[in-house]
Tab-separated table of C-alpha atoms in Angstrom:
chain	number	residue	atom	x	y	z
A	1	MET	CA	-1.239	7.236	24.152
A	2	GLN	CA	-0.389	7.057	20.450
A	3	SER	CA	-1.654	10.073	18.512
A	4	ARG	CA	-4.700	9.664	16.290
A	5	THR	CA	-2.684	10.757	13.253
A	6	THR	CA	-0.058	8.076	13.869
A	7	THR	CA	-2.746	5.417	14.311
A	8	THR	CA	-4.463	6.540	11.103
A	9	VAL	CA	-1.234	6.393	9.085
A	10	MET	CA	-0.337	2.950	10.433
A	11	LEU	CA	-3.790	1.548	9.728
A	12	GLY	CA	-3.847	3.228	6.315
A	13	VAL	CA	-0.571	1.611	5.245
A	14	ALA	CA	-1.635	-1.775	6.628
A	15	GLN	CA	-4.978	-1.501	4.821
A	16	THR	CA	-3.250	-0.658	1.546
A	17	LEU	CA	-1.248	-3.876	1.883
A	18	ALA	CA	-4.305	-5.927	2.869
A	19	TRP	CA	-6.426	-4.751	-0.079
A	20	ALA	CA	-3.580	-4.984	-2.620
A	21	SER	CA	-2.753	-8.566	-1.638
A	22	SER	CA	-6.336	-9.866	-1.569
A	23	TYR	CA	-9.132	-7.956	-3.305
A	24	TYR	CA	-6.913	-6.692	-6.135
A	25	LEU	CA	-4.836	-9.856	-6.543
A	26	PRO	CA	-6.986	-11.974	-8.922
A	27	ALA	CA	-7.176	-9.281	-11.600
A	28	VAL	CA	-3.433	-9.689	-12.234
A	29	LEU	CA	-2.663	-13.287	-11.235
A	30	ALA	CA	-5.836	-15.216	-12.171
A	31	SER	CA	-4.732	-15.871	-15.740
A	32	ALA	CA	-1.286	-17.149	-14.729
A	33	ILE	CA	-2.757	-19.317	-11.968
A	34	SER	CA	-5.312	-20.884	-14.302
A	35	LYS	CA	-2.752	-21.675	-17.016
A	36	ASP	CA	-0.231	-23.195	-14.601
A	37	ILE	CA	-2.698	-25.362	-12.690
A	38	GLY	CA	-4.830	-26.236	-15.704
A	39	ILE	CA	-8.140	-24.721	-14.629
A	40	SER	CA	-10.295	-21.985	-16.118
A	41	THR	CA	-9.907	-18.357	-15.133
A	42	SER	CA	-13.558	-18.361	-14.084
A	43	THR	CA	-12.712	-21.103	-11.559
A	44	VAL	CA	-10.097	-18.843	-9.978
A	45	PHE	CA	-12.630	-16.026	-9.742
A	46	GLY	CA	-15.135	-18.521	-8.340
A	47	ALA	CA	-12.680	-19.248	-5.538
A	48	PHE	CA	-12.381	-15.493	-4.980
A	49	SER	CA	-16.185	-15.299	-4.684
A	50	VAL	CA	-15.990	-18.009	-2.010
A	51	ALA	CA	-13.544	-15.777	-0.123
A	52	LEU	CA	-16.073	-12.927	-0.184
A	53	LEU	CA	-18.794	-15.216	1.177
A	54	VAL	CA	-16.490	-16.434	3.950
A	55	ALA	CA	-15.667	-12.792	4.743
A	56	ALA	CA	-19.399	-12.063	5.053
A	57	GLY	CA	-19.775	-14.854	7.583
A	58	ILE	CA	-16.741	-13.979	9.695
A	59	GLY	CA	-17.337	-10.206	9.723
A	60	PRO	CA	-19.798	-10.060	12.661
A	61	VAL	CA	-17.601	-12.414	14.708
A	62	ALA	CA	-14.515	-10.276	14.099
A	63	GLY	CA	-16.490	-7.134	14.869
A	64	ARG	CA	-17.667	-8.556	18.188
A	65	ARG	CA	-14.061	-9.404	19.101
A	66	ILE	CA	-12.981	-5.854	18.302
A	67	ASP	CA	-15.789	-4.466	20.475
A	68	ARG	CA	-14.552	-6.599	23.373
A	69	LEU	CA	-10.772	-6.607	22.921
A	70	GLY	CA	-9.987	-3.750	20.549
A	71	GLY	CA	-8.756	-4.087	16.989
A	72	ARG	CA	-5.095	-4.833	17.660
A	73	PRO	CA	-5.340	-8.609	18.313
A	74	VAL	CA	-7.859	-9.146	15.507
A	75	LEU	CA	-5.759	-7.278	12.937
A	76	ILE	CA	-2.593	-9.087	14.069
A	77	ALA	CA	-4.369	-12.413	13.546
A	78	SER	CA	-5.552	-11.269	10.108
A	79	ASN	CA	-1.958	-10.657	8.993
A	80	LEU	CA	-1.010	-14.203	10.000
A	81	VAL	CA	-4.021	-15.674	8.190
A	82	PHE	CA	-3.361	-13.529	5.102
A	83	ALA	CA	0.201	-14.850	5.018
A	84	ALA	CA	-0.990	-18.446	5.480
A	85	GLY	CA	-3.601	-18.115	2.726
A	86	LEU	CA	-1.109	-16.631	0.279
A	87	ALA	CA	1.409	-19.355	1.116
A	88	VAL	CA	-1.193	-22.076	0.482
A	89	LEU	CA	-2.119	-20.393	-2.791
A	90	SER	CA	1.526	-20.367	-3.877
A	91	LEU	CA	1.693	-24.150	-3.329
A	92	SER	CA	-1.559	-24.948	-5.134
A	93	THR	CA	-1.530	-27.654	-7.811
A	94	HIS	CA	-5.260	-28.385	-7.997
A	95	ALA	CA	-8.508	-26.431	-8.080
A	96	SER	CA	-9.384	-27.632	-4.572
A	97	HIS	CA	-6.148	-26.105	-3.282
A	98	VAL	CA	-7.065	-22.751	-4.827
A	99	PHE	CA	-10.489	-22.834	-3.168
A	100	ALA	CA	-8.931	-23.765	0.181
A	101	ALA	CA	-6.420	-20.927	-0.113
A	102	TRP	CA	-9.110	-18.358	-0.906
A	103	ALA	CA	-11.291	-19.662	1.928
A	104	LEU	CA	-8.377	-18.868	4.257
A	105	MET	CA	-8.027	-15.493	2.600
A	106	GLY	CA	-11.732	-14.926	3.205
A	107	LEU	CA	-11.191	-15.377	6.935
A	108	ALA	CA	-8.488	-12.718	6.790
A	109	MET	CA	-10.548	-10.386	4.588
A	110	GLY	CA	-13.508	-10.573	6.956
A	111	SER	CA	-11.307	-9.636	9.907
A	112	GLY	CA	-8.655	-7.446	8.305
A	113	LEU	CA	-10.151	-5.080	5.713
A	114	TYR	CA	-12.016	-1.780	6.079
A	115	GLU	CA	-14.723	-2.896	8.508
A	116	ALA	CA	-12.121	-4.106	11.006
A	117	ALA	CA	-9.995	-0.974	10.630
A	118	PHE	CA	-13.031	1.285	11.065
A	119	ALA	CA	-14.147	-0.660	14.136
A	120	THR	CA	-10.621	-0.337	15.541
A	121	VAL	CA	-10.567	3.464	15.396
A	122	VAL	CA	-14.146	3.684	16.686
A	123	ARG	CA	-13.139	1.461	19.620
A	124	LEU	CA	-10.253	3.848	20.298
A	125	HIS	CA	-11.871	7.223	19.609
A	126	GLY	CA	-15.638	6.759	19.721
A	127	GLN	CA	-17.694	9.428	17.955
A	128	ASP	CA	-14.516	11.332	17.060
A	129	ALA	CA	-13.401	8.613	14.641
A	130	ARG	CA	-14.825	10.138	11.443
A	131	ARG	CA	-11.642	11.880	10.332
A	132	ALA	CA	-9.567	8.788	11.130
A	133	ILE	CA	-11.915	6.675	8.972
A	134	THR	CA	-11.521	9.164	6.133
A	135	GLY	CA	-7.743	9.192	6.553
A	136	ILE	CA	-7.532	5.389	6.389
A	137	THR	CA	-9.479	5.341	3.116
A	138	LEU	CA	-7.212	8.036	1.691
A	139	PHE	CA	-4.226	5.734	2.101
A	140	ALA	CA	-5.974	2.547	1.009
A	141	GLY	CA	-7.401	4.318	-2.031
A	142	PHE	CA	-4.004	3.674	-3.609
A	143	ALA	CA	-4.217	-0.106	-3.070
A	144	SER	CA	-4.940	-0.853	-6.726
A	145	THR	CA	-2.447	1.791	-7.881
A	146	VAL	CA	0.263	0.038	-5.849
A	147	GLY	CA	-1.017	-3.528	-5.956
A	148	TRP	CA	-1.654	-4.105	-9.646
A	149	PRO	CA	1.750	-2.927	-10.924
A	150	LEU	CA	3.607	-4.623	-8.063
A	151	SER	CA	1.787	-7.937	-8.590
A	152	ALA	CA	2.492	-7.718	-12.331
A	153	CYS	CA	6.161	-6.942	-11.706
A	154	LEU	CA	6.525	-9.822	-9.251
A	155	GLU	CA	4.714	-12.225	-11.586
A	156	SER	CA	7.010	-11.322	-14.474
A	157	THR	CA	10.179	-11.747	-12.389
A	158	VAL	CA	9.490	-14.576	-9.929
A	159	GLY	CA	6.256	-16.051	-11.277
A	160	TRP	CA	2.810	-16.013	-9.728
A	161	ARG	CA	3.854	-18.400	-6.955
A	162	GLY	CA	6.747	-16.151	-6.009
A	163	ALA	CA	4.410	-13.150	-6.131
A	164	CYS	CA	2.066	-14.806	-3.605
A	165	LEU	CA	5.006	-15.602	-1.327
A	166	ALA	CA	6.272	-12.030	-1.636
A	167	TRP	CA	2.869	-10.669	-0.559
A	168	ALA	CA	2.841	-13.161	2.330
A	169	ALA	CA	6.265	-11.911	3.419
A	170	MET	CA	5.042	-8.302	3.286
A	171	HIS	CA	2.221	-9.196	5.670
A	172	LEU	CA	4.748	-10.598	8.122
A	173	LEU	CA	7.394	-7.892	7.679
A	174	ILE	CA	5.221	-4.791	7.180
A	175	GLY	CA	1.573	-5.378	8.087
A	176	LEU	CA	2.188	-7.402	11.237
A	177	PRO	CA	4.604	-4.903	12.882
A	178	LEU	CA	2.276	-2.004	12.041
A	179	ASN	CA	-0.676	-3.719	13.698
A	180	ILE	CA	1.425	-4.844	16.673
A	181	LEU	CA	2.307	-1.187	17.313
A	182	LEU	CA	-1.359	-0.129	17.458
A	183	PRO	CA	-2.481	1.098	20.891
A	184	HIS	CA	-4.264	-1.268	23.248
A	185	ALA	CA	-7.947	-0.491	23.665
A	186	SER	CA	-9.333	0.270	27.101
A	187	GLN	CA	-12.262	-1.746	28.413
A	188	ALA	CA	-14.688	1.069	27.627
A	189	VAL	CA	-15.255	3.271	24.613
A	190	PRO	CA	-13.624	6.663	25.292
A	191	ALA	CA	-15.827	9.436	26.546
A	192	GLN	CA	-17.214	11.474	23.712
A	193	LYS	CA	-15.441	14.753	23.094
A	194	SER	CA	-17.683	15.710	20.223
A	195	THR	CA	-20.271	18.401	20.717
A	196	ALA	CA	-22.804	16.532	18.604
A	197	THR	CA	-26.314	16.422	19.999
A	198	ALA	CA	-28.192	13.257	20.804
A	199	GLN	CA	-30.207	13.713	17.628
A	200	ASP	CA	-26.992	13.899	15.565
A	201	VAL	CA	-25.958	10.426	16.683
A	202	GLY	CA	-29.410	8.921	16.397
A	203	ALA	CA	-29.871	8.539	20.139
A	204	GLY	CA	-33.484	9.694	19.867
A	205	LEU	CA	-34.518	6.882	17.541
A	206	SER	CA	-36.920	4.292	18.882
A	207	PRO	CA	-35.993	0.594	18.544
A	208	ALA	CA	-38.395	0.290	15.603
A	209	HIS	CA	-36.762	3.244	13.828
A	210	GLN	CA	-33.311	1.825	14.581
A	211	ARG	CA	-34.285	-1.509	12.993
A	212	ARG	CA	-35.593	0.279	9.921
A	213	ALA	CA	-32.434	2.374	9.754
A	214	ALA	CA	-30.343	-0.809	9.936
A	215	PHE	CA	-32.250	-2.426	7.067
A	216	LEU	CA	-32.038	0.729	4.947
A	217	MET	CA	-28.334	1.110	5.698
A	218	ALA	CA	-27.617	-2.526	4.833
A	219	TYR	CA	-29.469	-1.990	1.541
A	220	VAL	CA	-27.433	1.134	0.739
A	221	PHE	CA	-24.169	-0.687	1.485
A	222	ALA	CA	-25.209	-3.679	-0.643
A	223	VAL	CA	-26.110	-1.450	-3.602
A	224	THR	CA	-22.880	0.503	-3.207
A	225	TRP	CA	-20.700	-2.607	-3.228
A	226	PHE	CA	-22.677	-4.176	-6.082
A	227	ILE	CA	-22.177	-1.144	-8.325
A	228	SER	CA	-18.525	-0.745	-7.328
A	229	THR	CA	-17.675	-4.405	-7.963
A	230	ALA	CA	-19.694	-4.544	-11.180
A	231	MET	CA	-17.876	-1.507	-12.546
A	232	ALA	CA	-14.490	-2.879	-11.475
A	233	ALA	CA	-15.196	-6.044	-13.459
A	234	HIS	CA	-16.963	-4.641	-16.515
A	235	LEU	CA	-16.144	-0.942	-16.963
A	236	PRO	CA	-13.762	-1.377	-19.941
A	237	GLU	CA	-16.312	-3.655	-21.601
A	238	LEU	CA	-19.068	-1.088	-21.032
A	239	LEU	CA	-16.959	1.678	-22.517
A	240	LEU	CA	-16.233	-0.486	-25.560
A	241	ALA	CA	-19.981	-1.046	-25.963
A	242	SER	CA	-20.514	2.726	-25.858
A	243	GLY	CA	-18.187	3.146	-28.842
A	244	ALA	CA	-14.782	3.779	-27.271
A	245	THR	CA	-11.653	2.140	-28.654
A	246	LEU	CA	-9.838	-0.488	-26.586
A	247	ALA	CA	-6.987	1.893	-25.713
A	248	ALA	CA	-9.427	4.650	-24.788
A	249	ALA	CA	-11.569	2.300	-22.706
A	250	ILE	CA	-8.594	1.117	-20.665
A	251	GLY	CA	-7.270	4.640	-20.220
A	252	ILE	CA	-10.644	6.020	-19.166
A	253	ALA	CA	-11.283	3.120	-16.771
A	254	ALA	CA	-7.957	3.921	-15.114
A	255	LEU	CA	-9.402	7.310	-14.082
A	256	VAL	CA	-11.687	5.665	-11.533
A	257	GLY	CA	-8.918	4.992	-8.993
A	258	PRO	CA	-7.570	8.558	-8.841
A	259	ALA	CA	-11.137	9.902	-8.834
A	260	GLN	CA	-11.920	7.774	-5.772
A	261	VAL	CA	-8.976	9.321	-3.948
A	262	VAL	CA	-10.083	12.808	-5.008
A	263	GLY	CA	-13.567	12.039	-3.684
A	264	ARG	CA	-12.086	11.098	-0.320
A	265	VAL	CA	-10.004	14.280	-0.286
A	266	ILE	CA	-13.187	16.275	-0.977
A	267	GLU	CA	-14.899	14.529	1.945
A	268	PHE	CA	-11.839	15.154	4.133
A	269	THR	CA	-11.752	18.881	3.298
A	270	PHE	CA	-14.840	20.523	1.773
A	271	LEU	CA	-17.394	18.093	3.234
A	272	LYS	CA	-15.756	17.557	6.618
A	273	ARG	CA	-18.372	19.716	8.339
A	274	ALA	CA	-21.260	18.382	6.282
A	275	HIS	CA	-23.658	15.855	7.740
A	276	PRO	CA	-22.535	12.343	6.659
A	277	LEU	CA	-26.052	11.608	5.381
A	278	LEU	CA	-25.815	14.606	3.049
A	279	SER	CA	-22.414	13.472	1.762
A	280	ALA	CA	-23.760	9.971	1.200
A	281	ARG	CA	-26.861	11.190	-0.681
A	282	LEU	CA	-24.731	13.303	-3.001
A	283	ALA	CA	-22.376	10.373	-3.560
A	284	THR	CA	-25.160	7.953	-4.517
A	285	LEU	CA	-26.214	10.373	-7.260
A	286	ALA	CA	-22.760	10.508	-8.855
A	287	HIS	CA	-22.981	7.174	-10.719
A	288	PRO	CA	-26.473	7.879	-12.169
A	289	MET	CA	-25.354	11.385	-13.194
A	290	GLY	CA	-22.333	9.953	-14.986
A	291	ALA	CA	-24.477	7.350	-16.746
A	292	LEU	CA	-26.892	10.082	-17.808
A	293	CYS	CA	-24.018	12.083	-19.312
A	294	LEU	CA	-22.801	9.017	-21.188
A	295	GLY	CA	-26.294	8.176	-22.429
A	296	LEU	CA	-27.107	11.712	-23.615
A	297	ILE	CA	-23.743	12.826	-24.974
A	298	GLY	CA	-22.145	9.538	-25.988
A	299	THR	CA	-18.541	8.350	-25.975
A	300	SER	CA	-17.129	11.851	-25.585
A	301	ALA	CA	-18.589	11.860	-22.044
A	302	ALA	CA	-17.008	8.524	-21.088
A	303	ALA	CA	-14.266	10.208	-19.060
A	304	ALA	CA	-16.851	12.282	-17.187
A	305	PHE	CA	-18.743	9.105	-16.355
A	306	ALA	CA	-15.619	7.373	-15.014
A	307	VAL	CA	-14.663	10.394	-12.899
A	308	LEU	CA	-18.174	10.874	-11.471
A	309	HIS	CA	-18.444	7.177	-10.667
A	310	GLY	CA	-15.049	7.257	-8.956
A	311	LEU	CA	-15.854	10.399	-6.952
A	312	GLY	CA	-19.095	8.920	-5.651
A	313	ASN	CA	-17.558	5.556	-4.904
A	314	GLY	CA	-14.719	7.168	-2.941
A	315	ILE	CA	-17.095	9.122	-0.716
A	316	LEU	CA	-19.423	6.137	-0.227
A	317	THR	CA	-16.508	4.057	1.075
A	318	ILE	CA	-16.194	6.566	3.904
A	319	ALA	CA	-19.963	6.551	4.471
A	320	ILE	CA	-19.805	2.799	5.119
A	321	GLY	CA	-17.694	3.608	8.160
A	322	THR	CA	-19.291	6.839	9.349
A	323	LEU	CA	-23.041	6.239	8.930
A	324	PRO	CA	-23.309	3.381	11.466
A	325	LEU	CA	-21.352	5.547	13.914
A	326	LEU	CA	-23.729	8.440	13.292
A	327	ILE	CA	-26.969	6.489	13.588
A	328	PHE	CA	-26.166	3.948	16.300
A	329	GLY	CA	-23.182	5.384	18.177
A	330	ALA	CA	-19.873	3.786	19.130
A	331	LYS	CA	-21.120	1.048	21.476
A	332	GLY	CA	-21.208	-2.322	19.720
A	333	TYR	CA	-20.001	-0.700	16.493
A	334	GLY	CA	-17.793	-3.600	15.355
A	335	GLN	CA	-20.400	-6.361	15.546
A	336	ARG	CA	-23.102	-4.127	14.079
A	337	GLN	CA	-20.815	-3.152	11.215
A	338	GLY	CA	-20.137	-6.816	10.537
A	339	PHE	CA	-23.844	-7.605	10.288
A	340	LEU	CA	-24.576	-4.544	8.148
A	341	MET	CA	-21.920	-5.646	5.647
A	342	VAL	CA	-23.140	-9.256	5.260
A	343	PRO	CA	-25.582	-8.442	2.393
A	344	ALA	CA	-22.920	-6.273	0.753
A	345	ARG	CA	-20.358	-9.081	0.759
A	346	ILE	CA	-22.901	-11.553	-0.623
A	347	VAL	CA	-24.013	-9.347	-3.531
A	348	GLN	CA	-20.381	-8.390	-4.131
A	349	ALA	CA	-19.567	-12.067	-4.683
A	350	GLY	CA	-22.231	-12.325	-7.375
A	351	ALA	CA	-21.897	-8.850	-8.908
A	352	PRO	CA	-19.429	-9.666	-11.728
A	353	PHE	CA	-21.555	-12.603	-12.920
A	354	LEU	CA	-24.962	-10.915	-12.582
A	355	PHE	CA	-23.929	-7.611	-14.119
A	356	GLY	CA	-22.085	-9.528	-16.834
A	357	ILE	CA	-25.428	-11.003	-17.909
A	358	ALA	CA	-26.873	-7.469	-18.074
A	359	VAL	CA	-23.949	-6.278	-20.206
A	360	GLU	CA	-24.331	-9.241	-22.574
A	361	ARG	CA	-28.038	-8.483	-23.054
A	362	TRP	CA	-28.081	-4.694	-23.076
A	363	GLY	CA	-24.513	-3.509	-23.720
A	364	ASP	CA	-23.943	-0.060	-22.234
A	365	GLY	CA	-27.686	0.034	-21.546
A	366	ALA	CA	-26.856	-2.007	-18.436
A	367	LEU	CA	-25.835	1.320	-16.892
A	368	TRP	CA	-29.516	2.220	-16.614
A	369	PHE	CA	-29.923	-0.803	-14.335
A	370	SER	CA	-27.006	0.227	-12.120
A	371	SER	CA	-28.255	3.828	-12.149
A	372	MET	CA	-31.696	2.776	-10.920
A	373	LEU	CA	-29.977	0.913	-8.087
A	374	GLY	CA	-27.997	4.059	-7.243
A	375	LEU	CA	-31.162	6.173	-7.200
A	376	SER	CA	-32.887	3.631	-4.951
A	377	ALA	CA	-29.958	3.907	-2.517
A	378	CYS	CA	-30.365	7.693	-2.512
A	379	LEU	CA	-34.074	7.252	-1.766
A	380	ALA	CA	-33.228	4.951	1.150
A	381	LEU	CA	-30.921	7.638	2.545
A	382	VAL	CA	-33.689	10.252	2.158
A	383	VAL	CA	-35.989	8.043	4.237
A	384	MET	CA	-33.260	7.660	6.869
A	385	THR	CA	-32.816	11.437	6.985
A	386	ALA	CA	-36.547	11.937	7.471
A	387	ASP	CA	-36.525	9.425	10.336
A	388	MET	CA	-33.635	11.251	11.991
A	389	ARG	CA	-35.625	14.479	11.902
A	390	THR	CA	-39.066	13.208	12.907
A	391	ALA	CA	-38.478	10.249	15.228
A	392	PRO	CA	-37.284	12.262	18.275
A	393	ARG	CA	-40.359	14.508	18.065
A	394	ALA	CA	-42.578	11.461	17.773
A	395	ILE	CA	-40.948	9.955	20.875
A	396	GLU	CA	-41.296	13.211	22.784
A	397	ALA	CA	-45.008	13.326	21.832
A	398	HIS	CA	-45.548	10.109	23.817
């Protein structure tokens, strides 16, 4: 059987391509698309929001397929749909074509981004998938670092239509072979090799506690994605409102990407033996701590804010994959992960618009709103931790 390291590297490279050619594409090409077709840039981003909503709807279906068949066929199909969506986008001459193309892309995003990759390694390795999940995010953490410059270079040389076709070709020539070479999943989740106790994987939770854990987890994921997407869309603007110059704001905002990768390295090394709930609680505090530094110290702490936000966001990306495995186990992981991410995808679609209103009204004071959300996510994780500790004793008392 293919080694876990080889599988992680292959999925990591394929995920880097998938994120760079979808999630990070509009930031570079939206302006060129809007000018060429004669529509507003906001219309292009509206089509992108449609893709996120489609991804929310298809996620549970894709997850169920991965639970039954393994991730290989689902990821192979996602490469083909990615390529088709990008090809349709390259041929667009009307707003309706752009929406149709991004709807196709949404199908691929819902079945080919992190949730699908995480479900794939859980299907292959069960409870021992945590390090593979972390490894995949380490690779894909460079998606914007690779994707933005490459999209800009392609747009300047062959135009935005050629750039879309180039990304489509990369899905067929790089992503598709990588996913084809993934190992076939057996009909059962592998036997657990981990020495974790039943309490560690949430096996002692009653159905009522499991439902509450699912709701709390879905809330944490939704808050995480809202803050991440809001910052991705408005961080330079927030830094300008705090008093930074345009050049400084752009430079400081660029620190978020590397900080995310550093956060994942920290999780992979120093926190690898820590309980995932502890890592997640610490990570949810990073954004509020950075906002506090910026609010108390001012513009001179802007870099600290960007780095803290990036560190927390990088670790939380891993938590999205590891917490459902911890609480509910490997059985049915894919479908459950799809359902847990539905609220996150929905709020992600509206985050740029909603947080934009907050920035217009309050300037950098909008960070207090996002910080309160981060603190509420930490509180939800504290409640989950308490349930993990007390529920088995309560069950035993019966």
